[in-house]
Short mmCIF file of C-alpha atoms in Angstrom, two decimals:
data_model
loop_
_atom_site.label_atom_id
_atom_site.label_comp_id
_atom_site.label_asym_id
_atom_site.label_seq_id
_atom_site.Cartn_x
_atom_site.Cartn_y
_atom_site.Cartn_z
CA MET A 185 -225.67 -210.52 39.13
CA PHE A 186 -224.60 -206.92 41.22
CA LYS A 187 -221.15 -208.10 39.22
CA ASN A 188 -222.35 -207.96 36.02
CA LEU A 189 -224.16 -204.62 36.38
CA ASP A 190 -221.19 -202.97 38.00
CA ASP A 191 -219.39 -204.40 34.58
CA VAL A 192 -222.19 -202.30 32.74
CA LEU A 193 -221.72 -199.17 34.81
CA TRP A 194 -217.87 -199.09 34.74
CA LYS A 195 -218.14 -198.75 31.06
CA GLU A 196 -220.25 -196.01 31.59
CA ALA A 197 -218.89 -192.68 31.19
CA GLY A 198 -221.41 -191.00 33.30
CA CYS A 199 -220.75 -193.21 36.29
CA THR A 200 -217.39 -192.83 37.89
CA THR A 201 -217.50 -194.03 41.62
CA GLU A 202 -218.67 -196.78 43.53
CA LEU A 203 -220.40 -194.11 44.90
CA ASP A 204 -222.20 -193.62 41.44
CA TYR A 205 -222.64 -197.41 40.98
CA THR A 206 -224.93 -197.69 43.57
CA GLU A 207 -226.87 -194.61 43.27
CA GLN A 208 -227.43 -195.94 39.62
CA SER A 209 -228.41 -199.77 40.89
CA SER A 210 -230.71 -198.25 43.09
CA TRP A 211 -233.18 -196.55 41.15
CA MET A 212 -233.50 -199.24 38.87
CA LEU A 213 -234.17 -201.72 41.34
CA PHE A 214 -236.41 -199.66 43.12
CA LEU A 215 -238.38 -199.40 40.30
CA LYS A 216 -237.88 -203.29 39.80
CA TYR A 217 -238.91 -204.16 43.10
CA LEU A 218 -241.96 -201.28 42.54
CA ASP A 219 -243.30 -203.49 39.54
CA ASP A 220 -243.15 -206.70 41.36
CA LEU A 221 -244.89 -205.74 44.50
CA GLU A 222 -247.68 -204.14 42.14
CA HIS A 223 -248.03 -207.24 40.23
CA GLU A 224 -248.42 -209.33 43.64
CA ARG A 225 -251.00 -206.96 45.11
CA ALA A 226 -252.98 -206.93 41.72
CA LEU A 227 -253.20 -210.75 41.70
CA LYS A 228 -254.25 -210.56 45.53
CA ALA A 229 -256.72 -208.11 44.54
CA GLU A 230 -257.92 -210.65 41.96
CA LEU A 231 -258.30 -213.57 43.94
CA ARG A 232 -260.51 -211.51 46.33
CA GLY A 233 -262.58 -210.61 43.67
CA LYS A 234 -261.56 -207.18 43.64
CA SER A 235 -259.58 -204.83 41.17
CA TYR A 236 -256.44 -203.00 41.83
CA ASP A 237 -255.70 -199.43 41.17
CA PHE A 238 -251.94 -199.33 40.47
CA ILE A 239 -249.69 -196.50 41.56
CA ILE A 240 -247.65 -196.14 38.54
CA ASP A 241 -250.10 -195.92 35.27
CA GLU A 242 -249.26 -197.92 32.49
CA ALA A 243 -246.87 -196.15 30.09
CA HIS A 244 -244.15 -195.76 32.92
CA ARG A 245 -244.70 -199.12 34.36
CA TRP A 246 -241.23 -201.15 34.36
CA SER A 247 -242.84 -203.77 32.45
CA LYS A 248 -243.73 -201.38 29.57
CA TRP A 249 -240.42 -199.26 29.45
CA ALA A 250 -238.09 -200.94 30.79
CA ALA A 251 -238.46 -204.85 30.26
CA PRO A 252 -241.35 -205.41 27.82
CA LYS A 253 -242.39 -209.42 27.12
CA LYS A 254 -243.65 -211.49 24.11
CA ALA A 255 -246.92 -213.58 24.72
CA ASP A 256 -244.34 -216.07 25.81
CA GLY A 257 -242.63 -214.17 28.23
CA SER A 258 -239.61 -213.64 26.19
CA PHE A 259 -237.96 -210.37 26.15
CA ASP A 260 -239.69 -208.35 23.33
CA HIS A 261 -236.38 -206.27 21.77
CA ASP A 262 -238.63 -205.08 19.12
CA THR A 263 -240.57 -202.69 20.99
CA ALA A 264 -237.73 -202.26 24.00
CA LEU A 265 -236.64 -198.76 23.92
CA THR A 266 -233.01 -198.14 23.69
CA GLY A 267 -230.03 -195.43 22.36
CA ASP A 268 -230.76 -192.10 22.39
CA ASP A 269 -234.60 -192.76 22.37
CA LEU A 270 -233.93 -194.38 26.04
CA ILE A 271 -232.44 -191.82 27.48
CA ALA A 272 -234.52 -188.99 26.35
CA PHE A 273 -237.80 -190.97 27.82
CA VAL A 274 -235.89 -191.34 31.06
CA ASP A 275 -234.62 -188.33 31.33
CA ARG A 276 -237.28 -186.11 30.06
CA ASP A 277 -240.62 -188.62 30.79
CA LEU A 278 -240.19 -191.20 33.59
CA PHE A 279 -238.11 -189.20 35.99
CA PRO A 280 -240.51 -186.04 35.77
CA TYR A 281 -243.33 -188.06 36.03
CA LEU A 282 -242.15 -190.20 39.44
CA GLN A 283 -240.98 -186.73 40.72
CA GLY A 284 -244.36 -185.71 40.67
CA PHE A 285 -245.48 -187.87 43.14
CA LYS A 286 -244.58 -186.44 46.33
CA GLN A 287 -247.23 -183.64 45.39
CA LYS A 288 -249.78 -185.82 45.02
CA ALA A 289 -249.40 -188.31 48.09
CA GLU A 290 -251.30 -188.04 51.08
CA SER A 291 -248.54 -188.14 53.52
CA PRO A 292 -244.89 -188.56 53.89
CA ASN A 293 -245.37 -192.01 55.37
CA THR A 294 -246.69 -193.54 51.81
CA ILE A 295 -245.07 -195.21 49.47
CA GLU A 296 -246.09 -192.45 46.76
CA TYR A 297 -244.54 -189.78 49.02
CA LYS A 298 -241.09 -192.02 48.97
CA ILE A 299 -241.07 -192.18 45.17
CA GLY A 300 -241.52 -188.66 44.18
CA GLU A 301 -238.97 -187.98 47.07
CA ILE A 302 -236.24 -190.49 46.20
CA PHE A 303 -236.64 -188.97 42.32
CA GLY A 304 -236.36 -185.57 42.99
CA GLU A 305 -233.12 -186.53 45.01
CA ILE A 306 -231.18 -188.59 42.13
CA LYS A 307 -230.48 -188.16 38.56
CA ASN A 308 -230.01 -190.79 35.42
CA ARG A 309 -226.21 -190.65 35.39
CA PHE A 310 -226.12 -192.81 32.00
CA ARG A 311 -225.46 -191.34 28.88
CA SER A 312 -225.23 -194.32 26.45
CA GLY A 313 -228.82 -195.93 26.03
CA TYR A 314 -227.22 -198.94 25.23
CA SER A 315 -225.57 -199.34 28.31
CA LEU A 316 -228.86 -198.06 29.79
CA ARG A 317 -230.70 -201.23 28.06
CA ASP A 318 -227.92 -203.71 29.23
CA ALA A 319 -228.71 -202.50 33.19
CA LEU A 320 -231.94 -202.86 32.89
CA GLU A 321 -232.35 -206.13 30.94
CA LEU A 322 -229.55 -207.45 34.34
CA THR A 323 -231.69 -205.57 37.21
CA ASP A 324 -235.07 -207.24 35.15
CA GLU A 325 -233.74 -210.68 35.98
CA LEU A 326 -234.11 -209.72 39.69
CA ARG A 327 -236.95 -210.91 41.79
CA PHE A 328 -238.42 -209.75 44.70
CA ARG A 329 -241.58 -212.35 44.97
CA SER A 330 -240.71 -214.21 47.78
CA GLN A 331 -239.10 -213.53 51.27
CA GLN A 332 -235.88 -215.57 50.20
CA GLU A 333 -235.06 -213.63 46.96
CA LYS A 334 -234.98 -210.62 49.00
CA HIS A 335 -233.14 -211.88 51.60
CA GLU A 336 -230.34 -212.83 48.77
CA LEU A 337 -230.82 -209.63 47.23
CA SER A 338 -230.27 -208.01 50.65
CA ASP A 339 -227.45 -209.39 51.20
CA LEU A 340 -225.90 -208.31 47.79
CA TYR A 341 -226.86 -204.78 48.39
CA GLU A 342 -225.12 -205.03 52.01
CA ALA A 343 -221.99 -206.10 50.29
CA LYS A 344 -222.44 -203.31 47.66
CA ILE A 345 -222.69 -200.66 50.66
CA LYS A 346 -219.85 -202.25 52.16
CA ARG A 347 -217.53 -201.82 49.32
CA MET A 348 -218.97 -198.01 48.76
CA GLY A 349 -217.70 -197.46 52.39
CA ASN A 350 -214.49 -198.64 51.88
CA ALA A 351 -214.42 -196.90 48.55
CA GLY A 352 -212.37 -193.98 50.17
CA ARG A 353 -213.04 -191.03 52.68
CA ASN A 354 -216.48 -189.97 51.26
CA GLY A 355 -218.17 -193.63 51.01
CA GLY A 356 -216.95 -194.29 55.01
CA GLU A 357 -219.95 -191.88 55.82
CA TYR A 358 -222.75 -194.39 54.88
CA TYR A 359 -221.21 -196.79 56.13
CA THR A 360 -221.11 -198.95 59.83
CA PRO A 361 -219.27 -202.38 59.97
CA ARG A 362 -222.31 -204.60 60.73
CA PRO A 363 -220.70 -206.63 63.19
CA LEU A 364 -220.30 -203.75 65.51
CA ILE A 365 -223.89 -202.53 64.76
CA ARG A 366 -225.11 -206.05 65.51
CA ALA A 367 -223.34 -205.92 68.96
CA ILE A 368 -224.63 -202.87 69.90
CA VAL A 369 -228.48 -203.91 68.87
CA GLN A 370 -227.56 -206.70 71.44
CA VAL A 371 -226.47 -204.85 74.46
CA VAL A 372 -229.18 -202.33 73.70
CA LYS A 373 -232.26 -205.25 73.11
CA PRO A 374 -234.94 -203.26 71.16
CA LYS A 375 -238.38 -204.93 71.92
CA VAL A 376 -241.31 -205.32 69.14
CA GLY A 377 -243.50 -202.62 70.48
CA GLU A 378 -240.72 -199.97 71.21
CA ARG A 379 -239.99 -197.07 68.30
CA ILE A 380 -236.53 -197.21 67.22
CA TYR A 381 -235.02 -194.21 65.90
CA ASP A 382 -231.90 -193.14 63.97
CA GLY A 383 -231.44 -189.22 63.33
CA ALA A 384 -228.26 -189.70 61.17
CA VAL A 385 -229.48 -192.83 59.00
CA GLY A 386 -226.85 -193.28 56.52
CA SER A 387 -227.48 -196.49 54.70
CA ALA A 388 -229.87 -197.30 57.62
CA GLY A 389 -227.31 -200.26 58.82
CA PHE A 390 -228.87 -199.84 62.36
CA LEU A 391 -232.46 -199.84 61.56
CA CYS A 392 -231.62 -203.15 59.25
CA GLU A 393 -230.20 -205.13 61.90
CA ALA A 394 -232.84 -203.71 64.64
CA HIS A 395 -235.30 -205.35 61.99
CA ASP A 396 -233.18 -208.75 61.60
CA TYR A 397 -232.84 -209.15 65.50
CA LEU A 398 -236.43 -208.59 66.30
CA ARG A 399 -237.63 -210.86 63.64
CA LYS A 400 -235.96 -213.99 65.19
CA GLY A 401 -238.63 -214.17 67.48
CA LYS A 402 -241.77 -215.96 66.74
CA LEU A 403 -243.83 -213.03 65.85
CA SER A 404 -248.06 -212.72 65.53
CA THR A 405 -249.72 -211.06 62.52
CA SER A 406 -250.04 -208.03 64.82
CA GLN A 407 -246.32 -207.47 65.65
CA LEU A 408 -245.52 -208.14 62.09
CA GLU A 409 -247.83 -205.42 61.20
CA THR A 410 -245.84 -203.05 63.99
CA LEU A 411 -242.75 -203.79 62.61
CA GLN A 412 -243.82 -203.05 59.00
CA VAL A 413 -245.40 -199.93 60.07
CA SER A 414 -244.82 -198.19 63.47
CA THR A 415 -241.17 -199.42 64.86
CA PHE A 416 -238.46 -197.87 62.83
CA TYR A 417 -237.68 -194.31 62.09
CA GLY A 418 -234.70 -192.45 60.57
CA LYS A 419 -233.77 -189.20 58.97
CA GLU A 420 -231.06 -188.41 56.59
CA LYS A 421 -229.45 -185.20 55.25
CA LYS A 422 -227.62 -186.49 51.95
CA SER A 423 -229.57 -186.95 49.00
CA LEU A 424 -227.63 -190.55 47.80
CA ALA A 425 -227.43 -191.58 51.50
CA TYR A 426 -231.65 -191.38 51.76
CA VAL A 427 -232.01 -193.02 48.48
CA ILE A 428 -230.04 -196.11 49.96
CA ALA A 429 -231.35 -196.32 53.01
CA ILE A 430 -234.85 -196.54 51.30
CA MET A 431 -233.69 -199.15 49.30
CA ASN A 432 -232.09 -201.14 52.05
CA MET A 433 -235.01 -201.26 54.00
CA ILE A 434 -237.00 -202.39 51.59
CA LEU A 435 -234.71 -205.14 50.95
CA HIS A 436 -234.80 -205.98 54.72
CA GLY A 437 -238.89 -206.16 54.00
CA ILE A 438 -239.98 -203.03 55.33
CA ASP A 439 -242.05 -201.80 52.19
CA ALA A 440 -242.80 -198.08 53.08
CA PRO A 441 -239.83 -197.01 55.21
CA ASN A 442 -240.44 -194.15 57.86
CA ILE A 443 -237.04 -192.52 56.71
CA VAL A 444 -237.51 -188.52 56.21
CA HIS A 445 -235.19 -186.75 53.99
CA THR A 446 -233.79 -183.52 56.20
CA ASN A 447 -231.55 -181.72 57.96
CA THR A 448 -231.71 -183.52 61.74
CA LEU A 449 -229.76 -180.55 63.70
CA SER A 450 -231.96 -178.19 61.75
CA GLU A 451 -234.52 -178.87 64.20
CA ASN A 452 -234.64 -176.78 67.39
CA LEU A 453 -234.36 -179.10 70.57
CA ALA A 454 -236.87 -176.51 72.70
CA ASP A 455 -239.57 -178.05 69.93
CA ILE A 456 -239.28 -181.85 70.66
CA GLN A 457 -242.60 -182.86 72.18
CA GLU A 458 -243.39 -185.80 74.47
CA LYS A 459 -245.31 -187.17 71.23
CA ASP A 460 -242.02 -186.76 69.01
CA ARG A 461 -240.11 -188.85 71.25
CA TYR A 462 -238.91 -192.34 70.75
CA GLU A 463 -237.77 -195.43 73.28
CA VAL A 464 -234.77 -196.65 71.23
CA VAL A 465 -231.88 -194.47 69.82
CA LEU A 466 -229.14 -196.35 67.96
CA ALA A 467 -226.78 -194.54 65.44
CA ASN A 468 -223.39 -193.36 64.53
CA PRO A 469 -223.62 -190.10 63.71
CA PRO A 470 -220.95 -188.08 61.47
CA PHE A 471 -218.20 -186.36 63.42
CA GLY A 472 -216.10 -183.37 62.30
CA GLY A 473 -218.29 -181.60 60.59
CA LYS A 474 -218.53 -177.98 61.35
CA GLU A 475 -222.19 -176.65 61.30
CA ARG A 476 -223.38 -173.31 60.56
CA LYS A 477 -224.22 -170.72 63.38
CA GLU A 478 -227.74 -170.38 62.94
CA VAL A 479 -227.95 -174.68 63.14
CA GLN A 480 -225.69 -174.13 66.43
CA GLN A 481 -228.46 -171.89 67.42
CA ASN A 482 -231.30 -174.93 68.11
CA PHE A 483 -228.89 -176.37 71.00
CA PRO A 484 -228.27 -175.46 74.12
CA ILE A 485 -225.04 -176.29 74.08
CA ARG A 486 -223.19 -174.91 71.25
CA THR A 487 -220.32 -176.00 69.23
CA GLY A 488 -219.82 -176.69 65.40
CA GLU A 489 -218.59 -180.25 66.01
CA THR A 490 -221.93 -182.45 64.25
CA ALA A 491 -221.50 -185.50 66.86
CA PHE A 492 -221.95 -183.35 69.91
CA LEU A 493 -224.92 -181.67 68.52
CA PHE A 494 -226.49 -184.95 67.39
CA LEU A 495 -225.52 -186.33 71.15
CA GLN A 496 -227.71 -183.32 72.53
CA HIS A 497 -230.37 -184.34 70.07
CA PHE A 498 -230.69 -188.18 70.73
CA ILE A 499 -230.70 -187.17 74.44
CA LYS A 500 -233.75 -184.82 74.11
CA ILE A 501 -235.72 -187.23 71.88
CA LEU A 502 -235.49 -190.42 74.27
CA LYS A 503 -238.62 -191.12 76.30
CA ALA A 504 -238.09 -191.70 80.02
CA GLY A 505 -236.80 -194.94 80.60
CA GLY A 506 -235.39 -194.88 76.72
CA ARG A 507 -231.72 -196.54 75.80
CA GLY A 508 -229.28 -195.13 73.72
CA GLY A 509 -226.22 -196.86 71.93
CA ILE A 510 -224.18 -194.27 70.19
CA VAL A 511 -221.01 -194.23 67.85
CA ILE A 512 -218.55 -190.89 68.97
CA LYS A 513 -215.28 -190.06 68.79
CA ASN A 514 -213.06 -191.27 71.84
CA THR A 515 -212.08 -187.61 72.17
CA PHE A 516 -215.67 -186.74 73.70
CA LEU A 517 -214.54 -188.32 76.53
CA SER A 518 -211.62 -186.23 77.51
CA ASN A 519 -211.69 -183.22 75.68
CA THR A 520 -211.15 -180.23 77.86
CA ASP A 521 -213.64 -177.58 76.16
CA ASN A 522 -216.75 -175.71 77.36
CA ALA A 523 -218.51 -177.63 75.14
CA SER A 524 -217.24 -181.36 75.56
CA VAL A 525 -217.08 -180.41 79.52
CA SER A 526 -221.24 -179.52 79.87
CA LEU A 527 -222.15 -182.04 77.35
CA ARG A 528 -220.38 -184.87 79.75
CA LYS A 529 -222.38 -183.40 82.36
CA GLN A 530 -225.57 -183.40 81.29
CA LEU A 531 -225.12 -186.86 80.02
CA LEU A 532 -223.81 -188.30 83.59
CA GLU A 533 -226.58 -186.16 85.24
CA SER A 534 -229.74 -186.93 82.77
CA CYS A 535 -228.86 -190.28 81.73
CA ASN A 536 -227.34 -193.55 83.21
CA LEU A 537 -224.22 -194.10 81.25
CA HIS A 538 -223.62 -197.50 82.06
CA THR A 539 -221.11 -198.80 79.48
CA VAL A 540 -218.41 -197.47 77.31
CA LEU A 541 -216.93 -199.75 74.80
CA ASP A 542 -213.64 -198.57 73.11
CA LEU A 543 -212.92 -199.54 69.79
CA PRO A 544 -209.83 -200.22 68.15
CA GLY A 545 -208.30 -197.64 65.11
CA GLY A 546 -209.11 -199.01 61.82
CA THR A 547 -212.64 -200.14 62.76
CA PHE A 548 -213.51 -197.63 59.91
CA GLN A 549 -212.49 -197.82 56.94
CA GLY A 550 -210.37 -194.63 55.92
CA ALA A 551 -211.80 -192.79 59.04
CA GLY A 552 -208.74 -192.47 60.57
CA VAL A 553 -210.14 -191.69 64.18
CA LYS A 554 -210.56 -193.39 67.35
CA THR A 555 -214.29 -194.17 68.40
CA VAL A 556 -216.13 -195.58 71.33
CA VAL A 557 -219.73 -196.30 71.68
CA LEU A 558 -221.99 -195.01 74.68
CA PHE A 559 -224.90 -196.63 76.13
CA PHE A 560 -226.87 -194.97 78.02
CA GLU A 561 -230.37 -195.53 79.75
CA LYS A 562 -232.15 -191.82 80.38
CA GLY A 563 -234.15 -190.60 83.16
CA ALA A 564 -231.44 -191.22 86.10
CA PRO A 565 -228.02 -190.15 86.64
CA THR A 566 -225.04 -192.07 86.18
CA ARG A 567 -224.18 -194.24 89.27
CA LYS A 568 -221.23 -196.47 87.65
CA VAL A 569 -219.83 -196.94 84.36
CA TRP A 570 -218.53 -200.38 82.95
CA PHE A 571 -215.56 -199.85 80.32
CA TYR A 572 -214.48 -202.39 77.77
CA GLN A 573 -211.56 -201.85 75.61
CA LEU A 574 -211.43 -203.72 72.42
CA ASP A 575 -208.45 -205.34 71.64
CA PRO A 576 -208.91 -207.94 68.21
CA ARG A 577 -205.09 -208.43 68.48
CA ARG A 578 -204.31 -207.62 64.82
CA ASN A 579 -204.54 -204.54 62.51
CA LEU A 580 -207.46 -204.19 60.99
CA GLY A 581 -208.10 -203.12 57.48
CA LYS A 582 -209.97 -203.54 54.07
CA THR A 583 -208.84 -207.04 53.98
CA ASN A 584 -209.18 -207.77 57.58
CA PRO A 585 -212.51 -206.04 59.23
CA LEU A 586 -214.02 -206.45 62.72
CA ASN A 587 -215.96 -209.84 62.76
CA ASP A 588 -218.77 -210.78 65.04
CA ASP A 589 -216.34 -212.88 67.06
CA ASP A 590 -214.11 -210.32 67.69
CA LEU A 591 -217.23 -208.86 69.86
CA ALA A 592 -218.96 -211.87 71.60
CA GLU A 593 -216.54 -211.00 74.71
CA PHE A 594 -217.97 -207.75 75.20
CA VAL A 595 -221.53 -208.89 74.47
CA GLU A 596 -221.33 -211.77 77.11
CA LEU A 597 -219.37 -209.78 79.59
CA GLN A 598 -221.75 -206.40 79.20
CA LYS A 599 -224.85 -208.48 80.65
CA THR A 600 -223.01 -208.94 84.35
CA HIS A 601 -220.50 -205.72 83.72
CA ALA A 602 -217.86 -208.13 84.65
CA ASP A 603 -214.16 -206.92 85.79
CA SER A 604 -211.77 -208.72 83.19
CA PRO A 605 -208.52 -207.89 81.81
CA LYS A 606 -210.21 -205.82 79.25
CA SER A 607 -212.50 -204.33 81.58
CA TRP A 608 -213.60 -202.09 84.52
CA SER A 609 -215.87 -200.27 86.48
CA ILE A 610 -215.51 -196.52 87.60
CA VAL A 611 -218.13 -195.62 90.47
CA ARG A 612 -219.61 -191.83 89.93
CA ALA A 613 -218.14 -190.67 93.20
CA ASP A 614 -214.59 -191.03 91.54
CA ILE A 615 -215.38 -189.15 88.66
CA ASN A 616 -213.54 -185.40 88.70
CA GLU A 617 -216.65 -183.02 89.09
CA THR A 618 -215.25 -180.21 87.69
CA THR A 619 -213.85 -181.40 84.40
CA PHE A 620 -216.06 -185.15 83.94
CA ASP A 621 -213.32 -186.79 82.26
CA LEU A 622 -213.96 -190.31 81.05
CA SER A 623 -210.85 -190.83 79.82
CA VAL A 624 -210.52 -194.60 78.81
CA LYS A 625 -207.30 -195.86 81.47
CA ASN A 626 -207.64 -199.46 81.76
CA PRO A 627 -206.40 -200.20 85.42
CA ASN A 628 -205.55 -203.80 84.75
CA GLY A 629 -202.18 -203.19 82.71
CA GLY A 630 -203.58 -201.73 79.61
CA GLU A 631 -202.06 -198.59 78.22
CA GLU A 632 -204.08 -195.26 78.81
CA ILE A 633 -205.01 -194.44 75.15
CA THR A 634 -203.13 -191.35 73.61
CA HIS A 635 -204.61 -189.89 70.54
CA ARG A 636 -202.67 -189.89 67.22
CA SER A 637 -200.13 -186.87 66.21
CA PRO A 638 -201.03 -184.42 63.60
CA GLN A 639 -198.20 -186.13 61.84
CA GLU A 640 -199.59 -189.13 61.86
CA ILE A 641 -202.79 -188.21 60.71
CA MET A 642 -201.26 -186.02 57.92
CA ASP A 643 -199.52 -188.80 57.22
CA GLU A 644 -202.57 -191.12 56.53
CA ILE A 645 -204.14 -188.68 54.84
CA ALA A 646 -201.28 -188.41 52.09
CA ALA A 647 -201.60 -192.51 51.56
CA LEU A 648 -205.33 -192.24 51.29
CA ASP A 649 -204.80 -189.22 48.26
CA ALA A 650 -201.57 -191.34 46.73
CA GLU A 651 -203.90 -194.51 46.68
CA SER A 652 -206.84 -192.27 45.04
CA ALA A 653 -204.34 -191.05 42.28
CA ASP A 654 -203.07 -194.40 41.46
CA VAL A 655 -206.46 -195.24 40.87
CA LEU A 656 -207.37 -192.72 38.82
CA ALA A 657 -204.48 -193.50 36.51
CA ASN A 658 -205.38 -197.25 36.13
CA ILE A 659 -208.59 -195.78 35.32
CA ARG A 660 -207.34 -192.87 33.11
CA THR A 661 -205.36 -196.11 31.00
CA LEU A 662 -208.76 -197.81 30.23
CA LEU A 663 -210.62 -194.72 28.93
#
């Protein structure tokens, strides 16, 4: 289905990238989902002899403008808007109407607020009303009525996000490989009743995988309600990622996700109170970005490195006894600048950094950055750190990505912090008290990790740019 939808979007002049395809698919999917949800609620109310107040008024309901039907249920092409009339309705009537929900909503946790927020952030990129008509009819064929249907759509949507992540350097920031997330969740072991937070939510991969992990057990009605309403929390700065995160969580079964559209780093750490804290933090914060001076003022350890600011935020926002699983550049373990040394010192003194997972190059498509995962508990200092050096014994890439089997040994050995050719421990007393260096140095014959030279990085950038130029040249020949 998504393949057919992408074929329509491919021909649409207003959509030029995988990011555009995902954005445009998302707003149509969301409105179709909303229509199915409202009809389901109306039916349940009718069975109880009650009336149902629709969120969307009749003129703007999916079944009115996007997919009008005849009495026999077949598509009514006579009354369906198309061409310039359809574009005019969507741009001048539908989107402004939906944007208005933000002002009417009682609180940010309501689906009404999410509607207003989403349609305040994205634009209809269709320029041809005939292409839009085709896309709407394809979207209308989808069903969100059963858990099975939602699950199937969820898998398709995840594949779409993955393609977007692989499409180039921009897309990569939205996508953390799901096998890696699943391994992180298995190590952190969230429980029903704990609040789980990702302050750099991206496409909500961590929250969705944590939801799937928690759903595996036999849960009571009240536990299922807890998962729906008060378990998963996220913040996202970028508009497109915010929209994708909400749609992804809805497809995973969370009707009104607690995702806030905000720059997490604009919050002053001193303002975080006990009521704001979480039991579990799971995240892959963006790295390399340079935050402005006024943002850095919000943090005790000032640095332009985005990921280091996020790590301070995550440590602060965890409750005492809370647990974190955070992806970060491996240079964090060894950098000698004041901010890096101070942050390592803070992490070791305020948290028990019990596990470091060292990831191979190529784990993240197009990023060209070596990363590690830090696992820690807040509230007691570090006594011993267990390292695991992941080596899938092949070069990772688009056609050969990380898989669950690659991480199975890590998940198993981590339970007991066992030594192996790929794993070892260092005690706190052996960590240098001046540098707090935590470099990955495998004592079992593995090589010390060397950072890539600037020349290697420049060569990769040149190769990626050449690849992008080839793709653009191919597109031009099709126009």
